[in-house]
Coordinates of C-alpha atoms in Angstrom, one line a residue:
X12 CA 0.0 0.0 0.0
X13 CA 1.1 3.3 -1.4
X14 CA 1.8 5.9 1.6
X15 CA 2.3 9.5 1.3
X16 CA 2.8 12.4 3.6
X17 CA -0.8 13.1 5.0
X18 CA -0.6 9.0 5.8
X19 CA 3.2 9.3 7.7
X20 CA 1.9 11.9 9.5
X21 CA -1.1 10.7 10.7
X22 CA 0.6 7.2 11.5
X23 CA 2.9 9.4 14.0
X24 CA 0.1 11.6 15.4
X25 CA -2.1 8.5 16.1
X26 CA 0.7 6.8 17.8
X27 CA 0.1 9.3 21.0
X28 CA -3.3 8.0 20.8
X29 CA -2.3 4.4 21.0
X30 CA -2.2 3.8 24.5
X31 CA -5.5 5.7 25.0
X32 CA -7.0 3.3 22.8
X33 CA -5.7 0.1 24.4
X34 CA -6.8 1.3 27.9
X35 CA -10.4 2.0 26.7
X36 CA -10.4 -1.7 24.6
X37 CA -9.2 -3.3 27.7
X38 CA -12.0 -1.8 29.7
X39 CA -14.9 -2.8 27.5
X40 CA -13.0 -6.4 27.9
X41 CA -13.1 -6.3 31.7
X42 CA -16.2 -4.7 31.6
X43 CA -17.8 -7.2 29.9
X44 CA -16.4 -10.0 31.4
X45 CA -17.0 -8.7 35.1
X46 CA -20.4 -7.6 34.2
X47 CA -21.6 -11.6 32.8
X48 CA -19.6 -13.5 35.2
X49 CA -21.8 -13.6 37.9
X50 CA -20.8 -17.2 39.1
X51 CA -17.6 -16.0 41.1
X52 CA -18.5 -15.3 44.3
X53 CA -21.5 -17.9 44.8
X54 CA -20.5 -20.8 46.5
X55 CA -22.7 -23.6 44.8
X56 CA -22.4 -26.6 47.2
X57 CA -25.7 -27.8 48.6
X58 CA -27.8 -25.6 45.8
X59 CA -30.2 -27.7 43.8
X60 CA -29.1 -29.4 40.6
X61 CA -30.9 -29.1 37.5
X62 CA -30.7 -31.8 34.6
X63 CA -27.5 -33.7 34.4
X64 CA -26.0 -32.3 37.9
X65 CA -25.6 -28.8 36.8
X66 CA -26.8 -26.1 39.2
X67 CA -29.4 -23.6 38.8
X68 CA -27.5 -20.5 38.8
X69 CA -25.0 -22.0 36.5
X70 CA -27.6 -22.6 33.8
X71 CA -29.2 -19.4 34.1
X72 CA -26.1 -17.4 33.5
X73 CA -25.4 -19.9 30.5
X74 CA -28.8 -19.3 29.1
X75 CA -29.2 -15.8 29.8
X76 CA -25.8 -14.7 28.1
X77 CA -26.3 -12.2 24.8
X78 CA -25.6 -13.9 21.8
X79 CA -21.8 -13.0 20.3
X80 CA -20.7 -11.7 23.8
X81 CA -17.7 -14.3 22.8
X82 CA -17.1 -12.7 19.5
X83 CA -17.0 -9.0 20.6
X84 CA -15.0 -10.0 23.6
X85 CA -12.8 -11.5 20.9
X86 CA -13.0 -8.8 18.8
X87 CA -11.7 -6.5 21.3
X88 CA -8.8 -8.3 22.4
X89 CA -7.8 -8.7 18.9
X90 CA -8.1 -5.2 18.6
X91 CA -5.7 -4.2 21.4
X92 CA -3.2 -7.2 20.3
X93 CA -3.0 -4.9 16.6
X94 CA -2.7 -1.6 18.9
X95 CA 0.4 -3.1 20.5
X96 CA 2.0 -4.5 17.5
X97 CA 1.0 -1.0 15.6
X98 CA 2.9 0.7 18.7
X99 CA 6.1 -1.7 18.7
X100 CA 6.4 -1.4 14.5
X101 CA 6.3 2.7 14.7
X102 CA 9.1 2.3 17.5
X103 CA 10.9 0.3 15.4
X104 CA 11.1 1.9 12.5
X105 CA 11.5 5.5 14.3
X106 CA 14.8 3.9 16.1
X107 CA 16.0 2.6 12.8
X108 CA 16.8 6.8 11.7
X109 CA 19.7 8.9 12.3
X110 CA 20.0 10.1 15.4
X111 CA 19.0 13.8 14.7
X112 CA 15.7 12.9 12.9
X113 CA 14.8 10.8 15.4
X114 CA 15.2 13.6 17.8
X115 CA 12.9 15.7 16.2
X116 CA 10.2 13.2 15.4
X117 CA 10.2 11.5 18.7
X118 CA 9.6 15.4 20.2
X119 CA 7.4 16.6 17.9
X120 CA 5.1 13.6 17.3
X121 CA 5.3 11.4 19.9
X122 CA 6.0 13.7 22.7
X123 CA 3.6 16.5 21.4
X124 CA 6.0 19.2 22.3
X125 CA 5.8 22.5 20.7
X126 CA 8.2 23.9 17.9
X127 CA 9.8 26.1 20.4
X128 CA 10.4 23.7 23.4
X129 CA 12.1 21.3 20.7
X130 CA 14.5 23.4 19.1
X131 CA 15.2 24.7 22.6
X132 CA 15.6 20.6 23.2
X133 CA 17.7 20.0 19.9
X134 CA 19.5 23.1 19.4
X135 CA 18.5 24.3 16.2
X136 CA 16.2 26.8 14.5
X137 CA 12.6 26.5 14.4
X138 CA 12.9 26.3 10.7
X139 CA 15.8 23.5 10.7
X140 CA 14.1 21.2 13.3
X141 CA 11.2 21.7 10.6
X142 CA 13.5 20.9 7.8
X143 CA 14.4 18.0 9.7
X144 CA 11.4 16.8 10.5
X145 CA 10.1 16.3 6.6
X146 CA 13.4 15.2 5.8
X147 CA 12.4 12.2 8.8
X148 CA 8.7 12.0 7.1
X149 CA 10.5 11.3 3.9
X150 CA 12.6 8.6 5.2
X151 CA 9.8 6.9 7.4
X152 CA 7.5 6.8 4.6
X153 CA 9.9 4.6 2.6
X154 CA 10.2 2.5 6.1
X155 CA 6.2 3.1 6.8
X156 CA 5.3 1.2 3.0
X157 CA 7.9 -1.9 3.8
X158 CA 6.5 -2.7 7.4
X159 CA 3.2 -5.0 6.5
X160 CA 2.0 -3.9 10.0
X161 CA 2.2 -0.3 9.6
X162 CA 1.0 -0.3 5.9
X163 CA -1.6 -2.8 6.5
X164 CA -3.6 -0.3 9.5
X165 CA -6.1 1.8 9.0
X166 CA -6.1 4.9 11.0
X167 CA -9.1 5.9 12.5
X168 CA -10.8 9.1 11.3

């Protein structure tokens, strides 16, 4: 998949976002989980049985789960297992530049500072740490369009 500019720069502005994201999928996992597993704290010795040995409150909580709770449960979990890989591959290939573009780009874009505070940080102009940082877009599209991980996602709107 083709990336260009708009695409780099969205990868690296999402990536702030990432961790965000895997918080709010693990919630809805736990959530869900927590919320339809209500057999933990019953103690079930000496309830009634229903057919083939199997208690009462255990086959109400069988019957009465929603349909696909397993799939979205699944869903989500896959979800945040793509998050983390996205996260590790945007690492990666951000470590893989020299070490003054990677200065810049890890300040700008994953820090979120502001053009001042990282020229202050990398002693240079406002306009060089800007010249550096689309000379880094320009090499991280290259890498962004070889990583099947990276190319493959599709960044939220």
């Amino acid at each position: 998949m083709a990336i260009d500019k708009k695409d780099a720069v969205a990868i690296l502005t999402f990536y702030r976002n990432i961790d965000g994201e895997i918080r709010f999928y693990r919630g809805m996992v736990n959530e869900l989980e927590s919320y339809y597993d209500t057999i933990g704290g019953q103690s079930l010795d000496g309830m009634p049985k229903g057919k083939n040995h199997i208690s009462n409150a255990v086959e109400a909580v069988a019957l009465n789960l929603p349909d696909g709770l397993g799939q979205e449960i699944d869903h989500y979990t896959a979800r945040i297992g793509e998050l983390q890989a996205l996260k590790v591959e945007i690492l990666k290939e951000i470590s893989r530049l020299e070490y003054r573009l990677k200065s810049i780009v890890t300040d700008y874009y994953l820090h979120g500072l502001k053009w001042e505070q990282v020229s202050a940080r990398n002693h240079y102009s406002e306009r060089q740490c800007k010249n550096i940082r689309d000379a880094a877009v320009a090499a991280l599209i290259k890498a962004f369009e070889g990583n099947a991980v990276i190319a493959g996602f599709k960044i939220p709107k």
